[in-house]
Amino acid sequence: MKRAAIYSCVPQMQDHWPIKKALTLSDVDITHPFLTLSRQQVENHIVLHMTTEQQEHLRAQGQVDFNARDDDTGEMYVMKLKWRGSYYNLIGKWGRVVRGKGLDVGQEIKIRWENGCLHFSVPQQQIVAVPPIRMVAAPVVQDHWPIKKILTLSDVDTNHPFLPLLRRLVEDHILVHWTPQQQEQLRKEEHVNVNSRDYDTGEGYIMKFKWRGNYYNLIGKWGAIIRQKGLGVGKEIRLRWANECLFFSVPQERYVATASAMDNWPIKKALTLSDVDTNHPFLTLPGKAVEDHILFYWSQQAREQLRNEHQMNINARDDDTGDTYLMKLRWRGSYYNLIGKWGKIIRGKKLQVGMEIRLHWDNGCLFFSVPQL
């Protein structure tokens, strides 16, 4: 009853198309047809306006059916929204939509929910399609590193060595320089071997790109590279593609401590539907935020324990009330879950979708606050 009131009180956004996305390689792959959408956008602009029954079904089953309409042609489809943790997939007739509309990488799709139906549009005049011909890589510039990443705990784990890279960055700055045959191999087999070179030492490696949906993993010799270069949390790795080879560099002078600087609350998040579900209570936090602003202050032994056991007990304190809890931080790969007493906190503070939670680590304790506006 409370939840019904929550969902109905949110005003409709002014933007006629609140969700907009440039299609990526995986979005237009008809061998595994699905459209990936960010969780925040889906929960704020779609799930929020579904019926209570649809929301409960999505929460319980992890997916829900609904009607969808192509606003460009008027065609109707029965499609499905599938919850995948940190994002959602639109499946069902998506492969048919890709073929029927001739969708390609770079086109913009617009989405909105209205009157119990998902509307979508891919205006022809807004196409920014990538040419099918092979693009020629620009001449190598000494300081041109289009992909940069601060290494996290999971990036330097030699027990499970892989470097995850955001899909958009890989597709914009690496795959765009590949031949159509290489792109097709990656699309069908979901992995492909690549030559790589350590720009700092000149050493060469045969490595592998593996497609993992919302990101790509660089695997192969990554564990050897971690050990040889002594990589640790906080170091910056840079990557670029040139002359049929993946170059990477980790300048020693670029070791930057990821401290929280002046902000007393370095982690801030608008609560989503899954964050306030008391049936399966957990708070999802981005991996980078946790590793930069929480694990950074842990001892080496504590980080090793989390890495080996995938979870750790921690003390937590509600900064608004002074209540303390024994909670648990669980590592889930690209993100972390805060569990334990989270369901009790949801009920006690009457947390709702859209509220902002703030977190910081201090003196061996996780502090959190949800300011009442």
mmCIF file of C-alpha atoms in Angstrom:
data_model
loop_
_atom_site.group_PDB
_atom_site.id
_atom_site.type_symbol
_atom_site.label_atom_id
_atom_site.label_comp_id
_atom_site.label_asym_id
_atom_site.label_seq_id
_atom_site.Cartn_x
_atom_site.Cartn_y
_atom_site.Cartn_z
ATOM 1 C CA MET A 1 0.000 0.000 0.000
ATOM 2 C CA LYS A 2 2.847 2.336 0.832
ATOM 3 C CA ARG A 3 4.657 1.402 -2.361
ATOM 4 C CA ALA A 4 1.619 2.150 -4.520
ATOM 5 C CA ALA A 5 1.574 5.642 -3.033
ATOM 6 C CA ILE A 6 5.268 6.076 -3.717
ATOM 7 C CA TYR A 7 5.026 5.196 -7.376
ATOM 8 C CA SER A 8 1.941 7.253 -8.103
ATOM 9 C CA CYS A 9 3.270 10.437 -6.574
ATOM 10 C CA VAL A 10 6.244 10.855 -8.917
ATOM 11 C CA PRO A 11 5.460 13.424 -11.617
ATOM 12 C CA GLN A 12 5.929 12.586 -15.287
ATOM 13 C CA MET A 13 9.233 13.857 -16.676
ATOM 14 C CA GLN A 14 9.061 16.813 -19.031
ATOM 15 C CA ASP A 15 11.276 15.119 -21.621
ATOM 16 C CA HIS A 16 9.074 13.285 -24.114
ATOM 17 C CA TRP A 17 11.830 10.653 -24.496
ATOM 18 C CA PRO A 18 13.582 10.357 -21.088
ATOM 19 C CA ILE A 19 15.693 7.365 -22.186
ATOM 20 C CA LYS A 20 18.069 7.833 -25.105
ATOM 21 C CA LYS A 21 20.915 5.550 -26.136
ATOM 22 C CA ALA A 22 23.410 5.226 -28.991
ATOM 23 C CA LEU A 23 23.254 1.581 -30.092
ATOM 24 C CA THR A 24 26.397 -0.499 -29.534
ATOM 25 C CA LEU A 25 27.768 -3.641 -31.170
ATOM 26 C CA SER A 26 26.022 -5.965 -28.719
ATOM 27 C CA ASP A 27 22.692 -4.111 -29.081
ATOM 28 C CA VAL A 28 22.486 -4.938 -32.800
ATOM 29 C CA ASP A 29 23.815 -8.514 -32.597
ATOM 30 C CA ILE A 30 20.982 -10.660 -34.025
ATOM 31 C CA THR A 31 22.666 -13.907 -32.904
ATOM 32 C CA HIS A 32 22.086 -12.888 -29.259
ATOM 33 C CA PRO A 33 19.349 -10.247 -29.542
ATOM 34 C CA PHE A 34 18.895 -7.957 -26.545
ATOM 35 C CA LEU A 35 18.991 -4.228 -25.844
ATOM 36 C CA THR A 36 20.923 -3.265 -22.728
ATOM 37 C CA LEU A 37 19.548 -0.361 -20.677
ATOM 38 C CA SER A 38 20.950 1.192 -17.501
ATOM 39 C CA ARG A 39 19.172 0.200 -14.304
ATOM 40 C CA GLN A 40 18.815 3.779 -13.056
ATOM 41 C CA GLN A 41 17.018 4.903 -16.229
ATOM 42 C CA VAL A 42 14.760 1.849 -16.401
ATOM 43 C CA GLU A 43 13.702 2.093 -12.762
ATOM 44 C CA ASN A 44 13.204 5.868 -12.871
ATOM 45 C CA HIS A 45 11.339 6.084 -16.188
ATOM 46 C CA ILE A 46 9.759 2.658 -16.819
ATOM 47 C CA VAL A 47 9.371 0.510 -13.690
ATOM 48 C CA LEU A 48 8.224 3.535 -11.716
ATOM 49 C CA HIS A 49 5.153 3.845 -13.972
ATOM 50 C CA MET A 50 4.254 0.141 -14.204
ATOM 51 C CA THR A 51 1.337 -1.290 -12.266
ATOM 52 C CA THR A 52 1.948 -2.651 -8.781
ATOM 53 C CA GLU A 53 1.359 -6.169 -10.160
ATOM 54 C CA GLN A 54 4.005 -5.703 -12.861
ATOM 55 C CA GLN A 55 6.494 -4.324 -10.337
ATOM 56 C CA GLU A 56 5.916 -7.260 -7.977
ATOM 57 C CA HIS A 57 6.262 -9.752 -10.841
ATOM 58 C CA LEU A 58 9.540 -8.149 -11.948
ATOM 59 C CA ARG A 59 10.799 -8.189 -8.377
ATOM 60 C CA ALA A 60 9.843 -11.831 -7.769
ATOM 61 C CA GLN A 61 10.623 -13.359 -11.183
ATOM 62 C CA GLY A 62 13.392 -11.051 -12.406
ATOM 63 C CA GLN A 63 11.462 -10.318 -15.614
ATOM 64 C CA VAL A 64 8.105 -9.039 -16.820
ATOM 65 C CA ASP A 65 6.141 -9.059 -20.113
ATOM 66 C CA PHE A 66 4.512 -5.962 -21.572
ATOM 67 C CA ASN A 67 3.332 -4.378 -24.814
ATOM 68 C CA ALA A 68 5.783 -2.330 -26.856
ATOM 69 C CA ARG A 69 5.093 0.006 -29.769
ATOM 70 C CA ASP A 70 7.381 1.191 -32.550
ATOM 71 C CA ASP A 71 6.334 4.841 -32.817
ATOM 72 C CA ASP A 72 7.976 5.147 -36.248
ATOM 73 C CA THR A 73 5.860 2.410 -37.862
ATOM 74 C CA GLY A 74 2.976 1.840 -35.438
ATOM 75 C CA GLU A 75 3.845 -1.870 -35.084
ATOM 76 C CA MET A 76 3.104 -3.581 -31.761
ATOM 77 C CA TYR A 77 5.175 -6.276 -30.029
ATOM 78 C CA VAL A 78 4.998 -8.321 -26.852
ATOM 79 C CA MET A 79 8.407 -7.873 -25.277
ATOM 80 C CA LYS A 80 10.111 -8.652 -21.997
ATOM 81 C CA LEU A 81 12.218 -6.670 -19.523
ATOM 82 C CA LYS A 82 14.816 -8.795 -17.738
ATOM 83 C CA TRP A 83 16.664 -7.620 -14.640
ATOM 84 C CA ARG A 84 20.400 -8.395 -14.827
ATOM 85 C CA GLY A 85 21.581 -6.755 -11.599
ATOM 86 C CA SER A 86 23.286 -3.510 -12.584
ATOM 87 C CA TYR A 87 21.312 -3.200 -15.829
ATOM 88 C CA TYR A 88 18.229 -4.474 -17.680
ATOM 89 C CA ASN A 89 17.853 -6.293 -20.997
ATOM 90 C CA LEU A 90 14.954 -5.735 -23.380
ATOM 91 C CA ILE A 91 14.308 -9.067 -25.091
ATOM 92 C CA GLY A 92 11.525 -10.940 -26.882
ATOM 93 C CA LYS A 93 11.155 -9.469 -30.342
ATOM 94 C CA TRP A 94 14.286 -7.331 -30.217
ATOM 95 C CA GLY A 95 16.017 -9.393 -32.932
ATOM 96 C CA ARG A 96 13.043 -8.832 -35.215
ATOM 97 C CA VAL A 97 13.158 -5.096 -34.474
ATOM 98 C CA VAL A 98 16.905 -4.982 -35.296
ATOM 99 C CA ARG A 99 16.339 -6.706 -38.649
ATOM 100 C CA GLY A 100 13.108 -4.891 -39.523
ATOM 101 C CA LYS A 101 14.503 -1.427 -38.878
ATOM 102 C CA GLY A 102 17.999 -2.242 -40.142
ATOM 103 C CA LEU A 103 19.531 -0.994 -36.881
ATOM 104 C CA ASP A 104 23.262 -0.408 -36.766
ATOM 105 C CA VAL A 105 25.948 0.777 -34.358
ATOM 106 C CA GLY A 106 25.701 4.514 -33.655
ATOM 107 C CA GLN A 107 21.968 4.952 -34.244
ATOM 108 C CA GLU A 108 20.060 6.564 -31.389
ATOM 109 C CA ILE A 109 17.058 4.815 -29.874
ATOM 110 C CA LYS A 110 14.582 6.776 -27.761
ATOM 111 C CA ILE A 111 12.300 5.132 -25.205
ATOM 112 C CA ARG A 112 9.433 6.143 -22.930
ATOM 113 C CA TRP A 113 6.609 4.487 -20.971
ATOM 114 C CA GLU A 114 3.078 5.731 -21.561
ATOM 115 C CA ASN A 115 -0.382 4.309 -20.859
ATOM 116 C CA GLY A 116 0.901 0.852 -19.903
ATOM 117 C CA CYS A 117 3.032 0.499 -23.014
ATOM 118 C CA LEU A 118 6.726 0.880 -23.886
ATOM 119 C CA HIS A 119 7.176 3.256 -26.828
ATOM 120 C CA PHE A 120 10.401 3.412 -28.814
ATOM 121 C CA SER A 121 11.685 5.325 -31.811
ATOM 122 C CA VAL A 122 14.806 5.427 -33.971
ATOM 123 C CA PRO A 123 14.409 8.601 -36.044
ATOM 124 C CA GLN A 124 16.117 8.264 -39.401
ATOM 125 C CA GLN A 125 17.358 11.850 -39.351
ATOM 126 C CA GLN A 126 19.259 11.186 -36.143
ATOM 127 C CA ILE A 127 21.300 8.294 -37.491
ATOM 128 C CA VAL A 128 24.989 8.618 -36.851
ATOM 129 C CA ALA A 129 25.784 5.232 -38.319
ATOM 130 C CA VAL A 130 29.317 3.885 -38.343
ATOM 131 C CA PRO A 131 30.381 3.245 -41.968
ATOM 132 C CA PRO A 132 30.621 -0.461 -42.808
ATOM 133 C CA ILE A 133 34.070 0.041 -44.319
ATOM 134 C CA ARG A 134 37.131 -0.397 -42.188
ATOM 135 C CA MET A 135 38.278 2.780 -40.479
ATOM 136 C CA VAL A 136 41.948 3.704 -40.681
ATOM 137 C CA ALA A 137 43.641 4.218 -37.339
ATOM 138 C CA ALA A 138 44.974 7.702 -36.779
ATOM 139 C CA PRO A 139 48.753 8.109 -36.482
ATOM 140 C CA VAL A 140 50.024 7.281 -33.022
ATOM 141 C CA VAL A 141 50.350 10.332 -30.822
ATOM 142 C CA GLN A 142 52.755 10.030 -27.884
ATOM 143 C CA ASP A 143 50.250 11.063 -25.219
ATOM 144 C CA HIS A 144 47.063 9.896 -26.922
ATOM 145 C CA TRP A 145 45.518 7.327 -24.583
ATOM 146 C CA PRO A 146 41.724 7.346 -25.138
ATOM 147 C CA ILE A 147 41.083 4.631 -22.524
ATOM 148 C CA LYS A 148 42.201 5.327 -18.952
ATOM 149 C CA LYS A 149 41.214 3.440 -15.817
ATOM 150 C CA ILE A 150 42.138 3.522 -12.128
ATOM 151 C CA LEU A 151 42.800 -0.089 -11.150
ATOM 152 C CA THR A 152 40.437 -1.601 -8.579
ATOM 153 C CA LEU A 153 40.685 -4.564 -6.219
ATOM 154 C CA SER A 154 39.236 -7.018 -8.747
ATOM 155 C CA ASP A 155 41.544 -5.711 -11.509
ATOM 156 C CA VAL A 156 44.675 -6.774 -9.618
ATOM 157 C CA ASP A 157 43.416 -10.122 -8.293
ATOM 158 C CA THR A 158 45.957 -12.710 -9.515
ATOM 159 C CA ASN A 159 43.638 -15.573 -8.483
ATOM 160 C CA HIS A 160 41.078 -14.506 -11.096
ATOM 161 C CA PRO A 161 43.086 -12.293 -13.475
ATOM 162 C CA PHE A 162 41.066 -10.134 -15.855
ATOM 163 C CA LEU A 163 40.828 -6.443 -16.656
ATOM 164 C CA PRO A 164 37.208 -5.317 -17.267
ATOM 165 C CA LEU A 165 36.823 -2.379 -19.650
ATOM 166 C CA LEU A 166 33.628 -0.462 -20.356
ATOM 167 C CA ARG A 167 31.942 -1.682 -23.515
ATOM 168 C CA ARG A 168 31.441 1.790 -24.932
ATOM 169 C CA LEU A 169 35.136 2.655 -24.597
ATOM 170 C CA VAL A 170 36.267 -0.612 -26.194
ATOM 171 C CA GLU A 171 33.828 -0.310 -29.078
ATOM 172 C CA ASP A 172 34.593 3.387 -29.691
ATOM 173 C CA HIS A 173 38.387 3.196 -29.462
ATOM 174 C CA ILE A 174 39.389 -0.397 -30.246
ATOM 175 C CA LEU A 175 36.769 -2.360 -32.180
ATOM 176 C CA VAL A 176 36.152 0.548 -34.544
ATOM 177 C CA HIS A 177 39.652 -0.049 -35.933
ATOM 178 C CA TRP A 178 39.148 -3.782 -36.469
ATOM 179 C CA THR A 179 38.286 -5.453 -39.763
ATOM 180 C CA PRO A 180 34.670 -6.549 -40.294
ATOM 181 C CA GLN A 181 35.915 -10.152 -40.054
ATOM 182 C CA GLN A 182 37.430 -9.542 -36.590
ATOM 183 C CA GLN A 183 34.270 -7.817 -35.393
ATOM 184 C CA GLU A 184 32.140 -10.674 -36.696
ATOM 185 C CA GLN A 185 34.372 -13.247 -34.970
ATOM 186 C CA LEU A 186 34.008 -11.405 -31.667
ATOM 187 C CA ARG A 187 30.267 -11.142 -32.167
ATOM 188 C CA LYS A 188 29.840 -14.883 -32.864
ATOM 189 C CA GLU A 189 32.477 -16.452 -30.622
ATOM 190 C CA GLU A 190 32.373 -13.730 -27.905
ATOM 191 C CA HIS A 191 36.188 -13.665 -27.698
ATOM 192 C CA VAL A 192 39.141 -13.011 -29.994
ATOM 193 C CA ASN A 193 42.940 -13.086 -29.648
ATOM 194 C CA VAL A 194 44.841 -9.797 -29.937
ATOM 195 C CA ASN A 195 48.482 -8.749 -29.995
ATOM 196 C CA SER A 196 49.332 -6.432 -27.126
ATOM 197 C CA ARG A 197 52.460 -4.566 -26.079
ATOM 198 C CA ASP A 198 53.593 -3.036 -22.807
ATOM 199 C CA TYR A 199 54.505 0.505 -23.874
ATOM 200 C CA ASP A 200 56.663 0.968 -20.770
ATOM 201 C CA THR A 201 58.904 -2.096 -21.287
ATOM 202 C CA GLY A 202 58.380 -3.052 -24.933
ATOM 203 C CA GLU A 203 57.307 -6.599 -24.020
ATOM 204 C CA GLY A 204 54.739 -8.252 -26.296
ATOM 205 C CA TYR A 205 51.894 -10.597 -25.355
ATOM 206 C CA ILE A 206 49.147 -12.642 -27.004
ATOM 207 C CA MET A 207 46.009 -11.723 -25.097
ATOM 208 C CA LYS A 208 42.282 -12.175 -25.505
ATOM 209 C CA PHE A 209 39.261 -9.875 -25.523
ATOM 210 C CA LYS A 210 36.172 -11.534 -24.076
ATOM 211 C CA TRP A 211 32.742 -9.944 -24.461
ATOM 212 C CA ARG A 212 30.766 -9.969 -21.200
ATOM 213 C CA GLY A 213 27.644 -7.999 -22.134
ATOM 214 C CA ASN A 214 28.050 -4.537 -20.639
ATOM 215 C CA TYR A 215 31.828 -4.661 -20.709
ATOM 216 C CA TYR A 216 34.821 -6.546 -22.143
ATOM 217 C CA ASN A 217 37.426 -8.523 -20.204
ATOM 218 C CA LEU A 218 41.087 -8.463 -21.210
ATOM 219 C CA ILE A 219 42.466 -11.879 -20.260
ATOM 220 C CA GLY A 220 45.320 -14.196 -21.186
ATOM 221 C CA LYS A 221 48.526 -12.846 -19.714
ATOM 222 C CA TRP A 222 46.897 -10.300 -17.429
ATOM 223 C CA GLY A 223 47.944 -12.188 -14.290
ATOM 224 C CA ALA A 224 51.589 -12.194 -15.438
ATOM 225 C CA ILE A 225 51.379 -8.453 -16.126
ATOM 226 C CA ILE A 226 49.971 -7.765 -12.636
ATOM 227 C CA ARG A 227 52.902 -9.606 -11.036
ATOM 228 C CA GLN A 228 55.645 -8.284 -13.334
ATOM 229 C CA LYS A 229 54.586 -4.648 -13.053
ATOM 230 C CA GLY A 230 53.607 -4.880 -9.388
ATOM 231 C CA LEU A 231 50.157 -3.446 -10.125
ATOM 232 C CA GLY A 232 48.058 -2.346 -7.172
ATOM 233 C CA VAL A 233 44.788 -0.575 -6.371
ATOM 234 C CA GLY A 234 44.925 3.111 -7.340
ATOM 235 C CA LYS A 235 47.378 2.852 -10.219
ATOM 236 C CA GLU A 236 46.236 4.188 -13.581
ATOM 237 C CA ILE A 237 46.378 2.045 -16.716
ATOM 238 C CA ARG A 238 46.120 3.609 -20.173
ATOM 239 C CA LEU A 239 45.248 1.800 -23.398
ATOM 240 C CA ARG A 240 45.086 2.515 -27.110
ATOM 241 C CA TRP A 241 44.885 0.567 -30.377
ATOM 242 C CA ALA A 242 47.498 1.251 -33.067
ATOM 243 C CA ASN A 243 49.045 -0.738 -35.910
ATOM 244 C CA GLU A 244 46.963 -3.872 -35.235
ATOM 245 C CA CYS A 245 48.129 -3.980 -31.617
ATOM 246 C CA LEU A 246 46.758 -3.076 -28.179
ATOM 247 C CA PHE A 247 49.233 -0.839 -26.354
ATOM 248 C CA PHE A 248 49.014 -0.300 -22.599
ATOM 249 C CA SER A 249 50.987 1.761 -20.115
ATOM 250 C CA VAL A 250 51.068 2.181 -16.333
ATOM 251 C CA PRO A 251 53.327 5.184 -15.655
ATOM 252 C CA GLN A 252 54.927 4.887 -12.229
ATOM 253 C CA GLU A 253 54.475 8.559 -11.471
ATOM 254 C CA ARG A 254 50.733 8.156 -11.995
ATOM 255 C CA TYR A 255 50.121 6.288 -8.752
ATOM 256 C CA VAL A 256 47.330 8.337 -7.219
ATOM 257 C CA ALA A 257 45.781 7.629 -3.856
ATOM 258 C CA THR A 258 42.034 7.638 -4.370
ATOM 259 C CA ALA A 259 41.220 9.496 -1.184
ATOM 260 C CA SER A 260 37.876 11.181 -0.677
ATOM 261 C CA ALA A 261 39.361 14.700 -0.762
ATOM 262 C CA MET A 262 37.138 17.435 0.681
ATOM 263 C CA ASP A 263 33.775 15.685 0.341
ATOM 264 C CA ASN A 264 32.690 14.200 3.681
ATOM 265 C CA TRP A 265 30.308 11.900 1.799
ATOM 266 C CA PRO A 266 32.248 10.646 -1.253
ATOM 267 C CA ILE A 267 29.672 7.949 -2.083
ATOM 268 C CA LYS A 268 26.174 9.165 -2.951
ATOM 269 C CA LYS A 269 23.411 7.178 -4.594
ATOM 270 C CA ALA A 270 19.736 7.623 -5.449
ATOM 271 C CA LEU A 271 17.987 4.509 -4.151
ATOM 272 C CA THR A 272 16.499 2.226 -6.811
ATOM 273 C CA LEU A 273 13.679 -0.322 -6.767
ATOM 274 C CA SER A 274 16.022 -3.204 -5.900
ATOM 275 C CA ASP A 275 17.683 -1.177 -3.104
ATOM 276 C CA VAL A 276 14.406 -0.840 -1.166
ATOM 277 C CA ASP A 277 13.061 -4.368 -1.717
ATOM 278 C CA THR A 278 12.550 -5.838 1.765
ATOM 279 C CA ASN A 279 11.973 -9.338 0.305
ATOM 280 C CA HIS A 280 15.584 -9.465 -0.947
ATOM 281 C CA PRO A 281 17.288 -6.723 1.076
ATOM 282 C CA PHE A 282 20.632 -5.471 -0.215
ATOM 283 C CA LEU A 283 22.130 -2.131 -1.216
ATOM 284 C CA THR A 284 24.103 -2.204 -4.453
ATOM 285 C CA LEU A 285 27.181 0.026 -4.616
ATOM 286 C CA PRO A 286 29.477 0.582 -7.644
ATOM 287 C CA GLY A 287 32.770 -1.299 -7.435
ATOM 288 C CA LYS A 288 34.917 1.744 -8.131
ATOM 289 C CA ALA A 289 33.247 3.869 -5.448
ATOM 290 C CA VAL A 290 33.651 1.150 -2.815
ATOM 291 C CA GLU A 291 37.265 0.452 -3.738
ATOM 292 C CA ASP A 292 38.238 4.129 -3.906
ATOM 293 C CA HIS A 293 36.488 5.311 -0.747
ATOM 294 C CA ILE A 294 36.113 2.269 1.520
ATOM 295 C CA LEU A 295 38.612 -0.506 0.710
ATOM 296 C CA PHE A 296 41.320 2.093 0.201
ATOM 297 C CA TYR A 297 41.396 2.564 3.995
ATOM 298 C CA TRP A 298 41.437 -1.133 4.842
ATOM 299 C CA SER A 299 44.560 -3.057 5.805
ATOM 300 C CA GLN A 300 46.205 -5.323 3.238
ATOM 301 C CA GLN A 301 45.072 -8.338 5.290
ATOM 302 C CA ALA A 302 41.432 -7.194 5.261
ATOM 303 C CA ARG A 303 41.505 -6.647 1.490
ATOM 304 C CA GLU A 304 43.032 -10.104 0.975
ATOM 305 C CA GLN A 305 40.315 -11.667 3.136
ATOM 306 C CA LEU A 306 37.589 -9.958 1.107
ATOM 307 C CA ARG A 307 39.266 -11.059 -2.113
ATOM 308 C CA ASN A 308 39.483 -14.699 -0.969
ATOM 309 C CA GLU A 309 36.158 -15.035 0.855
ATOM 310 C CA HIS A 310 34.172 -12.538 -1.272
ATOM 311 C CA GLN A 311 32.577 -10.986 1.814
ATOM 312 C CA MET A 312 33.533 -9.297 5.101
ATOM 313 C CA ASN A 313 31.732 -8.297 8.286
ATOM 314 C CA ILE A 314 31.904 -4.557 8.983
ATOM 315 C CA ASN A 315 30.613 -2.137 11.587
ATOM 316 C CA ALA A 316 28.108 0.392 10.277
ATOM 317 C CA ARG A 317 26.574 3.481 11.896
ATOM 318 C CA ASP A 318 23.476 5.470 10.951
ATOM 319 C CA ASP A 319 24.750 9.047 11.166
ATOM 320 C CA ASP A 320 21.168 10.357 11.370
ATOM 321 C CA THR A 321 20.132 8.335 14.440
ATOM 322 C CA GLY A 322 23.376 7.070 15.981
ATOM 323 C CA ASP A 323 22.216 3.428 15.643
ATOM 324 C CA THR A 324 25.000 0.903 14.995
ATOM 325 C CA TYR A 325 24.795 -2.363 13.049
ATOM 326 C CA LEU A 326 26.974 -5.356 12.246
ATOM 327 C CA MET A 327 26.689 -5.646 8.477
ATOM 328 C CA LYS A 328 28.408 -7.437 5.638
ATOM 329 C CA LEU A 329 30.070 -6.180 2.446
ATOM 330 C CA ARG A 330 29.856 -8.740 -0.356
ATOM 331 C CA TRP A 331 31.972 -8.553 -3.507
ATOM 332 C CA ARG A 332 29.974 -9.288 -6.682
ATOM 333 C CA GLY A 333 32.582 -8.546 -9.345
ATOM 334 C CA SER A 334 31.857 -5.114 -10.822
ATOM 335 C CA TYR A 335 29.820 -4.025 -7.796
ATOM 336 C CA TYR A 336 29.345 -4.692 -4.071
ATOM 337 C CA ASN A 337 26.271 -5.490 -1.993
ATOM 338 C CA LEU A 338 25.748 -4.204 1.550
ATOM 339 C CA ILE A 339 23.714 -6.838 3.376
ATOM 340 C CA GLY A 340 22.957 -8.010 6.920
ATOM 341 C CA LYS A 341 20.649 -5.477 8.548
ATOM 342 C CA TRP A 342 19.757 -3.627 5.369
ATOM 343 C CA GLY A 343 16.123 -4.811 5.436
ATOM 344 C CA LYS A 344 15.764 -3.496 9.000
ATOM 345 C CA ILE A 345 17.239 -0.159 7.895
ATOM 346 C CA ILE A 346 14.799 0.079 4.966
ATOM 347 C CA ARG A 347 11.837 -0.404 7.288
ATOM 348 C CA GLY A 348 13.174 1.716 10.137
ATOM 349 C CA LYS A 349 14.028 4.716 7.952
ATOM 350 C CA LYS A 350 11.085 4.121 5.564
ATOM 351 C CA LEU A 351 13.407 4.279 2.564
ATOM 352 C CA GLN A 352 11.844 4.872 -0.833
ATOM 353 C CA VAL A 353 12.898 4.958 -4.467
ATOM 354 C CA GLY A 354 14.632 8.227 -5.311
ATOM 355 C CA MET A 355 15.921 9.017 -1.808
ATOM 356 C CA GLU A 356 19.654 9.741 -1.643
ATOM 357 C CA ILE A 357 21.908 7.690 0.603
ATOM 358 C CA ARG A 358 25.389 8.977 1.455
ATOM 359 C CA LEU A 359 28.286 6.872 2.753
ATOM 360 C CA HIS A 360 31.846 7.256 3.999
ATOM 361 C CA TRP A 361 34.419 5.193 5.878
ATOM 362 C CA ASP A 362 35.960 6.553 9.060
ATOM 363 C CA ASN A 363 37.855 4.949 11.963
ATOM 364 C CA GLY A 364 37.063 1.383 10.940
ATOM 365 C CA CYS A 365 33.338 2.007 10.491
ATOM 366 C CA LEU A 366 30.953 2.589 7.566
ATOM 367 C CA PHE A 367 28.851 5.703 8.195
ATOM 368 C CA PHE A 368 25.663 6.307 6.206
ATOM 369 C CA SER A 369 22.999 9.019 6.076
ATOM 370 C CA VAL A 370 19.711 9.565 4.280
ATOM 371 C CA PRO A 371 18.881 13.257 4.738
ATOM 372 C CA GLN A 372 15.161 13.947 5.082
ATOM 373 C CA LEU A 373 14.183 16.696 2.669
#
